[in-house]
CSV table of C-alpha atoms and ligand atoms in Angstrom, one decimal:
chain,number,residue,atom,x,y,z
A,15,MET,CA,-62.3,55.2,167.5
A,16,ALA,CA,-63.7,56.4,164.3
A,17,ASP,CA,-62.9,53.4,162.2
A,18,ILE,CA,-64.4,50.9,164.7
A,19,ASP,CA,-67.9,49.7,163.9
A,20,PRO,CA,-69.9,49.9,167.1
A,21,GLN,CA,-72.2,47.1,165.9
A,22,LEU,CA,-72.3,44.2,168.3
A,23,PRO,CA,-71.0,40.8,167.1
A,24,THR,CA,-73.2,37.8,166.8
A,25,SER,CA,-70.8,35.2,168.0
A,26,MET,CA,-68.2,37.0,170.0
A,27,PRO,CA,-68.0,38.3,173.5
A,28,ILE,CA,-67.1,42.0,173.9
A,29,ALA,CA,-63.8,43.0,175.3
A,30,GLY,CA,-64.7,46.5,176.3
A,31,HIS,CA,-67.3,49.2,175.8
A,32,PHE,CA,-67.5,48.5,172.1
A,33,ASP,CA,-67.0,45.7,169.7
A,34,PRO,CA,-63.3,45.8,168.7
A,35,VAL,CA,-64.0,44.0,165.4
A,36,VAL,CA,-65.1,45.6,162.2
A,37,THR,CA,-67.9,44.0,160.3
A,38,PRO,CA,-66.6,41.2,158.1
A,39,ARG,CA,-67.4,41.1,154.4
A,40,ALA,CA,-68.0,37.7,153.0
A,41,VAL,CA,-67.4,38.6,149.3
A,42,THR,CA,-65.0,41.2,148.0
A,43,ALA,CA,-66.9,43.5,145.7
A,44,ARG,CA,-65.0,44.0,142.4
A,45,ALA,CA,-65.1,46.8,139.9
A,46,ASP,CA,-65.8,44.4,137.1
A,47,GLY,CA,-68.8,42.9,138.9
A,48,LYS,CA,-67.3,39.4,139.0
A,49,ILE,CA,-67.3,37.4,142.2
A,50,ASP,CA,-64.1,36.2,143.7
A,51,LEU,CA,-64.4,32.6,144.7
A,52,LEU,CA,-61.3,32.5,146.8
A,53,GLY,CA,-62.2,31.8,150.4
A,54,LEU,CA,-65.8,30.7,149.8
A,55,PRO,CA,-66.8,27.3,151.1
A,56,ARG,CA,-67.8,24.6,148.5
A,57,THR,CA,-71.5,25.0,149.4
A,58,GLU,CA,-71.3,28.7,148.7
A,59,ILE,CA,-69.6,28.2,145.3
A,60,THR,CA,-72.4,25.7,144.5
A,61,ARG,CA,-75.0,28.2,145.6
A,62,LEU,CA,-73.5,31.0,143.4
A,63,PHE,CA,-73.5,28.7,140.4
A,64,THR,CA,-77.1,27.9,141.0
A,65,GLU,CA,-77.9,31.5,141.4
A,66,ALA,CA,-76.1,32.2,138.1
A,67,GLY,CA,-78.4,29.7,136.3
A,68,LEU,CA,-77.0,26.2,136.6
A,69,ASP,CA,-79.4,23.5,137.7
A,70,ALA,CA,-78.8,21.9,141.1
A,71,LYS,CA,-77.0,18.8,139.8
A,72,ALA,CA,-74.7,20.7,137.4
A,73,ALA,CA,-73.9,23.4,140.1
A,74,LYS,CA,-72.9,20.7,142.5
A,75,LEU,CA,-70.6,19.0,140.1
A,76,ARG,CA,-69.0,22.2,138.9
A,77,GLY,CA,-68.7,23.4,142.4
A,78,LYS,CA,-66.8,20.3,143.3
A,79,GLN,CA,-64.6,20.5,140.3
A,80,VAL,CA,-63.8,24.2,140.7
A,81,PHE,CA,-63.0,23.8,144.4
A,82,HIS,CA,-60.6,21.0,143.6
A,83,TRP,CA,-58.8,23.0,140.9
A,84,ILE,CA,-58.5,26.1,143.1
A,85,TYR,CA,-57.2,24.4,146.2
A,86,HIS,CA,-55.7,21.2,145.1
A,87,ARG,CA,-54.0,22.4,141.9
A,88,GLY,CA,-53.6,26.1,142.6
A,89,ILE,CA,-55.3,27.0,139.3
A,90,SER,CA,-57.0,30.4,139.1
A,91,ASP,CA,-57.7,30.5,135.4
A,92,PHE,CA,-60.9,28.7,134.4
A,93,ASP,CA,-59.6,27.9,130.9
A,94,SER,CA,-57.0,25.5,132.5
A,95,MET,CA,-59.7,23.5,134.3
A,96,THR,CA,-59.5,20.8,131.8
A,97,ASP,CA,-62.2,18.4,133.1
A,98,ILE,CA,-64.8,21.2,132.8
A,99,ALA,CA,-66.6,21.3,129.4
A,100,LYS,CA,-65.0,23.8,127.1
A,101,ALA,CA,-68.2,25.7,126.6
A,102,MET,CA,-68.6,26.1,130.3
A,103,ARG,CA,-65.3,27.7,130.9
A,104,PRO,CA,-66.1,31.2,129.3
A,105,TRP,CA,-69.4,31.1,131.2
A,106,LEU,CA,-67.5,30.8,134.5
A,107,ASP,CA,-64.9,33.4,133.4
A,108,ALA,CA,-67.6,35.9,132.6
A,109,ARG,CA,-69.0,35.7,136.2
A,110,PHE,CA,-66.2,34.7,138.5
A,111,VAL,CA,-62.5,35.0,139.3
A,112,VAL,CA,-60.1,33.3,141.6
A,113,GLY,CA,-58.1,36.0,143.2
A,114,ARG,CA,-54.9,36.4,145.2
A,115,PRO,CA,-53.8,39.2,147.5
A,116,GLU,CA,-51.6,41.5,145.7
A,117,ILE,CA,-47.9,41.3,146.5
A,118,VAL,CA,-46.3,44.7,147.2
A,119,VAL,CA,-42.9,43.6,148.2
A,120,SER,CA,-41.3,40.2,148.7
A,121,GLN,CA,-38.1,39.8,150.6
A,122,HIS,CA,-35.7,36.9,151.0
A,123,SER,CA,-33.5,36.6,154.1
A,124,GLU,CA,-30.0,35.1,154.2
A,125,ASP,CA,-31.3,32.2,156.3
A,126,GLY,CA,-34.0,31.3,153.8
A,127,THR,CA,-36.9,33.1,155.6
A,128,ARG,CA,-39.2,34.9,153.2
A,129,LYS,CA,-41.5,37.8,153.9
A,130,TRP,CA,-44.2,39.3,151.8
A,131,LEU,CA,-45.9,42.6,152.2
A,132,LEU,CA,-49.4,42.1,150.7
A,133,ARG,CA,-52.3,44.4,149.8
A,134,THR,CA,-56.0,43.9,149.9
A,135,ALA,CA,-58.2,45.0,147.1
A,136,ASP,CA,-59.3,48.0,149.2
A,137,ASP,CA,-55.7,49.0,149.7
A,138,HIS,CA,-54.7,47.8,153.1
A,139,GLU,CA,-51.3,46.3,153.7
A,140,PHE,CA,-50.5,43.2,155.7
A,141,GLU,CA,-47.7,40.7,155.9
A,142,MET,CA,-46.9,37.0,155.9
A,143,VAL,CA,-43.7,35.2,156.6
A,144,PHE,CA,-42.4,31.7,155.5
A,145,ILE,CA,-39.8,30.1,157.8
A,146,PRO,CA,-38.1,27.0,156.4
A,147,ASP,CA,-36.5,24.5,158.8
A,148,ALA,CA,-34.8,21.2,158.2
A,149,ASP,CA,-37.9,19.1,158.9
A,150,ARG,CA,-40.7,21.6,158.2
A,151,GLY,CA,-41.7,24.9,156.6
A,152,THR,CA,-43.9,27.2,158.5
A,153,LEU,CA,-46.1,29.9,157.1
A,154,CYS,CA,-46.9,32.7,159.6
A,155,VAL,CA,-50.3,34.0,158.6
A,156,SER,CA,-52.1,37.3,159.5
A,157,SER,CA,-55.7,37.5,160.6
A,158,GLN,CA,-56.2,41.3,160.8
A,159,VAL,CA,-54.7,44.5,159.4
A,160,GLY,CA,-53.3,45.9,162.7
A,161,CYS,CA,-54.7,44.7,166.0
A,162,THR,CA,-57.2,46.1,168.5
A,163,LEU,CA,-55.1,44.9,171.4
A,164,ASN,CA,-52.1,46.7,172.6
A,165,CYS,CA,-49.4,44.4,173.9
A,166,ARG,CA,-46.6,46.6,175.0
A,167,PHE,CA,-43.8,44.7,173.4
A,168,CYS,CA,-45.6,44.1,170.0
A,169,HIS,CA,-45.2,46.3,167.0
A,170,THR,CA,-48.5,45.3,165.6
A,171,GLY,CA,-50.1,46.6,168.8
A,172,THR,CA,-49.0,50.1,167.9
A,173,MET,CA,-51.0,50.0,164.7
A,174,ARG,CA,-54.6,51.0,164.4
A,175,LEU,CA,-56.9,48.1,163.5
A,176,VAL,CA,-57.9,48.8,160.0
A,177,ARG,CA,-60.1,45.7,159.5
A,178,ASN,CA,-60.5,42.0,159.7
A,179,LEU,CA,-59.1,40.0,156.9
A,180,THR,CA,-61.7,38.0,155.0
A,181,PRO,CA,-61.5,34.2,154.6
A,182,GLY,CA,-60.3,34.8,151.1
A,183,GLU,CA,-57.5,37.1,152.3
A,184,ILE,CA,-56.5,34.5,154.9
A,185,VAL,CA,-56.6,31.5,152.6
A,186,GLY,CA,-55.0,33.7,149.9
A,187,GLN,CA,-51.8,33.9,152.0
A,188,VAL,CA,-51.5,30.1,151.9
A,189,MET,CA,-52.2,30.1,148.2
A,190,LEU,CA,-49.7,32.8,147.5
A,191,ALA,CA,-47.0,31.0,149.5
A,192,ARG,CA,-47.7,27.8,147.5
A,193,ASP,CA,-47.5,29.8,144.3
A,194,ALA,CA,-44.2,31.4,145.3
A,195,LEU,CA,-42.7,28.1,146.5
A,196,GLY,CA,-43.8,26.3,143.3
A,197,GLU,CA,-45.6,23.7,145.3
A,198,TRP,CA,-48.7,22.9,143.4
A,199,PRO,CA,-48.9,19.3,142.1
A,200,LYS,CA,-48.1,19.0,138.5
A,201,GLY,CA,-49.1,16.6,135.8
A,202,ALA,CA,-52.4,15.7,134.1
A,203,MET,CA,-55.6,15.3,136.0
A,204,ASP,CA,-58.3,13.5,134.2
A,205,GLY,CA,-60.9,13.2,136.9
A,206,LEU,CA,-61.6,14.1,140.5
A,207,ASP,CA,-60.9,10.6,141.8
A,208,ASP,CA,-57.6,10.5,140.1
A,209,GLU,CA,-55.1,8.6,142.3
A,210,GLU,CA,-52.2,10.5,141.1
A,211,ALA,CA,-53.6,13.7,142.7
A,212,GLU,CA,-53.9,12.1,146.1
A,213,GLY,CA,-50.5,10.5,146.2
A,214,ASP,CA,-48.8,13.5,144.8
A,215,TYR,CA,-50.1,15.9,147.3
A,216,SER,CA,-49.4,13.9,150.5
A,217,ALA,CA,-45.9,13.4,149.4
A,218,ASP,CA,-43.1,14.2,151.8
A,219,GLY,CA,-40.5,16.9,151.1
A,220,ARG,CA,-43.1,19.6,150.9
A,221,LEU,CA,-41.8,23.0,151.6
A,222,LEU,CA,-44.9,24.4,153.3
A,223,THR,CA,-45.9,21.9,155.9
A,224,ASN,CA,-47.2,24.0,158.9
A,225,ILE,CA,-49.3,27.1,159.4
A,226,VAL,CA,-49.2,29.3,162.5
A,227,MET,CA,-51.8,32.1,163.0
A,228,MET,CA,-49.1,34.3,164.5
A,229,GLY,CA,-48.9,37.2,162.0
A,230,MET,CA,-50.7,40.5,162.4
A,231,GLY,CA,-53.8,40.6,164.5
A,232,GLU,CA,-55.7,38.6,167.1
A,233,PRO,CA,-57.3,35.6,165.4
A,234,LEU,CA,-59.9,35.1,168.0
A,235,TYR,CA,-61.2,38.6,167.4
A,236,ASN,CA,-61.8,37.6,163.8
A,237,TYR,CA,-63.1,34.2,164.7
A,238,ASP,CA,-65.6,33.5,162.0
A,239,ASN,CA,-63.3,34.4,159.2
A,240,VAL,CA,-60.4,32.6,160.6
A,241,ARG,CA,-62.5,29.5,161.2
A,242,ASP,CA,-63.9,29.6,157.6
A,243,ALA,CA,-60.4,30.0,156.2
A,244,LEU,CA,-58.9,27.2,158.2
A,245,LYS,CA,-61.7,24.9,157.3
A,246,ILE,CA,-60.8,25.4,153.7
A,247,VAL,CA,-57.1,24.9,154.4
A,248,MET,CA,-57.9,21.6,156.1
A,249,ASP,CA,-60.4,20.4,153.5
A,250,GLY,CA,-59.2,17.0,152.2
A,251,ASP,CA,-60.3,17.9,148.6
A,252,GLY,CA,-58.1,20.9,148.6
A,253,LEU,CA,-55.0,22.1,150.5
A,254,ALA,CA,-55.6,19.2,152.9
A,255,LEU,CA,-53.4,20.4,155.7
A,256,SER,CA,-53.9,18.4,158.9
A,257,LYS,CA,-55.2,20.3,161.9
A,258,ARG,CA,-52.2,18.9,163.7
A,259,ARG,CA,-50.0,21.1,161.5
A,260,ILE,CA,-51.9,24.3,162.2
A,261,THR,CA,-51.4,26.4,165.3
A,262,LEU,CA,-53.6,29.3,166.3
A,263,SER,CA,-52.0,31.8,168.7
A,264,THR,CA,-54.1,33.9,171.0
A,265,SER,CA,-53.3,36.6,173.5
A,266,GLY,CA,-56.1,35.1,175.7
A,267,VAL,CA,-59.6,35.8,174.3
A,268,VAL,CA,-60.9,33.3,176.9
A,269,PRO,CA,-64.6,33.1,175.9
A,270,MET,CA,-63.7,32.1,172.3
A,271,MET,CA,-61.2,29.4,173.2
A,272,GLU,CA,-63.6,26.5,173.8
A,273,LYS,CA,-65.5,27.2,170.6
A,274,CYS,CA,-62.2,27.3,168.7
A,275,GLY,CA,-61.2,23.9,170.0
A,276,GLU,CA,-64.5,22.4,169.2
A,277,GLU,CA,-65.1,24.0,165.8
A,278,ILE,CA,-61.6,24.2,164.3
A,279,GLY,CA,-59.7,21.8,166.5
A,280,VAL,CA,-56.2,23.1,165.7
A,281,ASN,CA,-53.3,23.3,168.1
A,282,LEU,CA,-53.4,26.2,170.5
A,283,ALA,CA,-50.7,28.6,171.4
A,284,VAL,CA,-51.2,31.1,174.2
A,285,SER,CA,-49.3,34.3,174.5
A,286,LEU,CA,-48.8,34.1,178.3
A,287,HIS,CA,-45.6,36.2,178.7
A,288,ALA,CA,-46.0,36.8,182.4
A,289,VAL,CA,-47.1,34.9,185.5
A,290,THR,CA,-48.3,37.7,187.8
A,291,LYS,CA,-51.3,39.9,187.4
A,292,GLU,CA,-49.3,43.0,187.8
A,293,VAL,CA,-46.8,42.3,184.9
A,294,ARG,CA,-49.3,40.6,182.6
A,295,ASP,CA,-51.7,43.5,183.1
A,296,GLU,CA,-49.0,45.8,181.9
A,297,ILE,CA,-47.6,43.9,178.9
A,298,VAL,CA,-50.7,42.0,177.7
A,299,PRO,CA,-53.5,44.4,178.6
A,300,ILE,CA,-56.3,41.9,177.7
A,301,ASN,CA,-55.3,40.3,181.0
A,302,ARG,CA,-57.3,43.0,182.8
A,303,LYS,CA,-60.4,41.6,181.2
A,304,TYR,CA,-59.5,37.9,181.3
A,305,GLY,CA,-57.0,37.1,184.1
A,306,ILE,CA,-54.3,34.4,184.3
A,307,GLU,CA,-56.5,31.9,186.2
A,308,GLN,CA,-59.3,32.2,183.8
A,309,LEU,CA,-57.0,31.8,180.9
A,310,LEU,CA,-55.3,28.7,182.3
A,311,GLN,CA,-58.6,27.2,183.1
A,312,ALA,CA,-59.7,27.7,179.5
A,313,CYS,CA,-56.5,26.0,178.5
A,314,ALA,CA,-57.3,23.1,180.8
A,315,ASP,CA,-60.7,22.9,179.2
A,316,TYR,CA,-59.4,23.3,175.6
A,317,PRO,CA,-61.1,20.4,173.7
A,318,SER,CA,-58.3,18.8,171.9
A,319,ALA,CA,-55.5,19.3,174.4
A,320,SER,CA,-53.8,16.1,175.3
A,321,ASN,CA,-50.3,14.9,175.9
A,322,ALA,CA,-49.9,14.2,172.2
A,323,ARG,CA,-51.2,17.7,171.4
A,324,ARG,CA,-49.7,20.0,174.0
A,325,ILE,CA,-50.6,23.7,174.4
A,326,THR,CA,-47.7,26.0,173.6
A,327,PHE,CA,-47.2,28.9,176.0
A,328,GLU,CA,-45.4,31.7,174.3
A,329,TYR,CA,-43.2,33.7,176.6
A,330,VAL,CA,-41.3,36.7,175.3
A,331,MET,CA,-38.2,37.3,177.3
A,332,LEU,CA,-38.1,40.9,178.5
A,333,LYS,CA,-35.1,42.1,180.5
A,334,ASP,CA,-35.9,42.6,184.2
A,335,LYS,CA,-39.6,42.4,183.5
A,336,ASN,CA,-40.7,38.8,183.4
A,337,ASP,CA,-37.4,36.8,183.3
A,338,SER,CA,-36.4,36.1,186.9
A,339,ASP,CA,-35.9,32.6,188.5
A,340,ASP,CA,-39.0,33.3,190.5
A,341,ASP,CA,-41.0,33.9,187.3
A,342,ALA,CA,-39.7,30.6,185.9
A,343,ARG,CA,-40.7,28.7,189.0
A,344,GLU,CA,-44.1,30.4,189.1
A,345,LEU,CA,-44.6,29.4,185.5
A,346,VAL,CA,-43.9,25.8,186.4
A,347,ARG,CA,-46.2,25.9,189.4
A,348,LEU,CA,-49.1,27.3,187.3
A,349,ILE,CA,-48.7,24.8,184.6
A,350,LYS,CA,-48.7,22.0,187.1
A,351,GLN,CA,-51.6,23.4,189.1
A,352,TYR,CA,-53.8,23.3,186.1
A,353,LYS,CA,-52.3,20.0,185.0
A,354,LEU,CA,-51.7,21.3,181.5
A,355,PRO,CA,-50.1,19.2,178.8
A,356,ALA,CA,-47.8,22.1,177.9
A,357,LYS,CA,-44.7,23.2,176.2
A,358,VAL,CA,-43.1,26.6,176.7
A,359,ASN,CA,-41.7,28.6,173.8
A,360,LEU,CA,-39.2,31.1,175.0
A,361,ILE,CA,-39.0,34.0,172.5
A,362,PRO,CA,-36.2,36.4,172.6
A,363,PHE,CA,-37.7,39.9,172.4
A,364,ASN,CA,-37.3,41.3,169.0
A,365,PRO,CA,-36.8,45.1,169.5
A,366,TRP,CA,-38.4,47.7,167.2
A,367,PRO,CA,-37.9,51.5,167.1
A,368,GLY,CA,-39.8,53.0,170.0
A,369,ALA,CA,-40.1,49.8,172.1
A,370,ILE,CA,-39.7,50.4,175.8
A,371,TYR,CA,-38.2,46.9,176.6
A,372,GLU,CA,-35.0,45.1,176.0
A,373,CYS,CA,-34.4,41.5,175.4
A,374,SER,CA,-33.1,39.4,178.3
A,375,THR,CA,-29.5,38.3,178.2
A,376,PRO,CA,-28.7,34.9,176.6
A,377,GLU,CA,-27.6,33.6,180.1
A,378,ARG,CA,-30.8,34.7,181.6
A,379,ILE,CA,-32.8,33.0,178.9
A,380,ARG,CA,-30.8,29.8,179.3
A,381,ARG,CA,-31.3,29.8,183.1
A,382,PHE,CA,-35.0,30.4,182.7
A,383,SER,CA,-35.2,27.6,180.2
A,384,GLU,CA,-33.3,25.2,182.5
A,385,ILE,CA,-35.6,25.8,185.5
A,386,VAL,CA,-38.7,25.1,183.4
A,387,PHE,CA,-37.0,22.1,181.7
A,388,ASP,CA,-35.8,20.6,185.0
A,389,ALA,CA,-39.4,20.6,186.1
A,390,GLY,CA,-40.1,18.3,183.2
A,391,ILE,CA,-41.6,20.8,180.8
A,392,SER,CA,-40.1,21.3,177.4
A,393,ALA,CA,-38.8,25.0,177.1
A,394,PRO,CA,-37.0,25.6,173.8
A,395,VAL,CA,-35.7,29.0,173.0
A,396,ARG,CA,-37.0,30.1,169.7
A,397,THR,CA,-34.2,31.1,167.3
A,398,PRO,CA,-34.8,34.5,165.8
A,399,ARG,CA,-35.2,34.1,162.1
A,400,GLY,CA,-35.1,36.5,159.2
A,401,ARG,CA,-33.8,39.4,161.4
A,402,ASP,CA,-32.1,41.0,158.4
A,403,ILE,CA,-35.5,41.5,156.8
A,404,ASP,CA,-37.4,42.1,160.1
A,405,ALA,CA,-39.4,39.0,159.7
A,406,ALA,CA,-39.8,37.5,163.1
A,407,CYS,CA,-43.3,36.3,163.9
A,408,GLY,CA,-45.2,38.9,165.9
A,409,GLN,CA,-42.8,41.5,164.6
A,410,LEU,CA,-44.5,42.1,161.3
A,411,LYS,CA,-44.4,45.7,160.5
A,412,THR,CA,-45.5,47.7,157.6
A,413,ALA,CA,-43.3,50.6,156.8
A,414,ALA,CA,-46.1,52.3,155.0
A,415,GLN,CA,-48.1,52.3,158.2
A,416,LYS,CA,-45.6,53.8,160.7
A,417,MET,CA,-47.3,56.0,163.1
A,418,SER,CA,-46.1,59.2,164.8
A,419,ARG,CA,-45.3,58.9,168.5
A,420,ALA,CA,-48.3,61.1,169.3
A,421,ASP,CA,-50.6,58.9,167.3
A,422,GLN,CA,-49.3,55.9,169.1
A,423,ASP,CA,-49.9,57.5,172.5
A,424,ARG,CA,-53.4,58.4,171.6
A,425,LEU,CA,-54.2,55.0,170.2
A,426,ALA,CA,-52.8,53.4,173.4
A,427,GLU,CA,-55.2,55.5,175.5
A,428,GLU,CA,-58.1,54.6,173.3
A,429,LYS,CA,-57.3,50.9,173.6
A,430,GLN,CA,-57.0,51.1,177.4
A,431,VAL,CA,-60.5,52.6,177.4
A,432,ALA,CA,-61.8,49.8,175.1
A,433,LEU,CA,-60.5,47.1,177.4
A,434,GLY,CA,-62.3,48.7,180.3
B,9,SAH,N1,-52.4,38.1,168.5
B,9,SAH,C1,-51.9,36.8,168.6
B,9,SAH,C2,-51.1,36.3,167.5
B,9,SAH,C3,-50.1,37.2,166.9
B,9,SAH,S1,-48.7,37.7,167.8
B,9,SAH,C4,-51.1,36.6,169.9
B,9,SAH,O1,-50.8,37.6,170.5
B,9,SAH,O2,-50.9,35.5,170.3
B,9,SAH,C5,-47.7,36.2,167.6
B,9,SAH,C6,-46.6,36.0,168.8
B,9,SAH,O3,-45.5,36.9,168.6
B,9,SAH,C7,-47.2,36.3,170.1
B,9,SAH,O4,-46.8,35.4,171.1
B,9,SAH,C8,-46.6,37.6,170.4
B,9,SAH,O5,-46.6,37.9,171.8
B,9,SAH,C9,-45.2,37.5,169.8
B,9,SAH,N2,-44.5,38.8,169.7
B,9,SAH,C10,-45.1,40.0,169.4
B,9,SAH,N3,-44.2,41.0,169.3
B,9,SAH,C11,-43.0,40.4,169.6
B,9,SAH,C12,-41.7,41.0,169.7
B,9,SAH,N4,-41.4,42.2,169.5
B,9,SAH,N5,-40.7,40.1,169.9
B,9,SAH,C13,-40.9,38.8,170.1
B,9,SAH,N6,-42.2,38.2,170.1
B,9,SAH,C14,-43.2,39.1,169.8
B,10,SF4,FE1,-52.2,42.0,169.0
B,10,SF4,FE2,-50.9,39.6,169.4
B,10,SF4,FE3,-49.6,41.9,169.1
B,10,SF4,FE4,-50.9,41.5,171.3
B,10,SF4,S1,-49.2,40.3,170.6
B,10,SF4,S2,-50.9,43.4,170.1
B,10,SF4,S3,-52.7,40.4,170.6
B,10,SF4,S4,-50.8,40.9,167.6
């Protein structure tokens, strides 16, 4: 594939003959020469301030203040950072910016779901979705533009991977959602240890309470950037979202799972979707590389898994493919065999033009759910949301990126080769 960088990764195992991940860029180069601070860790902000001429002590203080303004208050204009000396603000403004991904389109569903089509500075489109519920509001975040994997029921899988999103583009989705929902704390802030700030932000009734890495892309194939972005999202001085409110969904990149648990420690969701090698090989082709047993063992070994923090198994319901009573019983058997603290999320298949599957009937889904539930495992059926705007998680599509059938077939072949 021409747009795939053959360079080997430093921290990631290889899924096929070549590295399926393009080289990440830490800082987005801008035409005006300014550096975008969004997505950079505090230490890096401090380093850049030192490099630009501040002494170590000043750089550290300014780094802390700027980080707090960016992530705690949602401020991107240095002039509004009122606890920073007036003379300092133009100095910052001449060298740095705090960016956001550009919004191309924003859509609002009848059921309150919101979807945004976003654009990177180098002109690639990706999407995010906000799903409000009675007791929570979940933002579905993308990790890549397109996906190198090729799950047969997933629309993103038909898109060519354009590139990994940077930490700034990943955190930027959360920032944009907060902007759009009007959720930044208001009021005066005199200093960093200000009590008001703390209390204000942990208040209940927030719209955006949870994040799921279930948008476009495979987060564990963009591991470093996803980790860096989530660290910022979890930082107590900024967005301060608890790791218990963040879920990372993987199709089963087994060698990265342990590291993910140790370094990020968020909840894990696994796109299982099938219980036999034959069917999983077909619908989730990474299974040919890392099989079901290996995957479930990695789940059993996942560092933070416990009864309080169960692993979610996602299971898309495909008519006559993976939805029989036997499939449900085998699912139960596997979960018990590996003694997994688990919950099963049954997802009605969301069809897209050109998809070769159909959704299971509601009766079939109910029966499947009962079998799993009767075995003592929670198995809710996910209610489709935002269908009128095509916003279901994992069903994010970019009209601008629609491919011809011939292109899709060629890409599918290339991906098969890549998976080996
Ligand atoms: N790459 C990661 C995360 C993104 S996909 C992964 O595969 O887990 C997020 C979820 O949406 C996955 O469980 C995926 O299988 C599911 N999904 C994808 N396409 C879908 C569709 N057409 N209908 C229902 N669920 C789908
Ligand atoms: Fe990629 Fe996940 Fe879609 Fe599979 S389901 S093609 S891993 S985004």
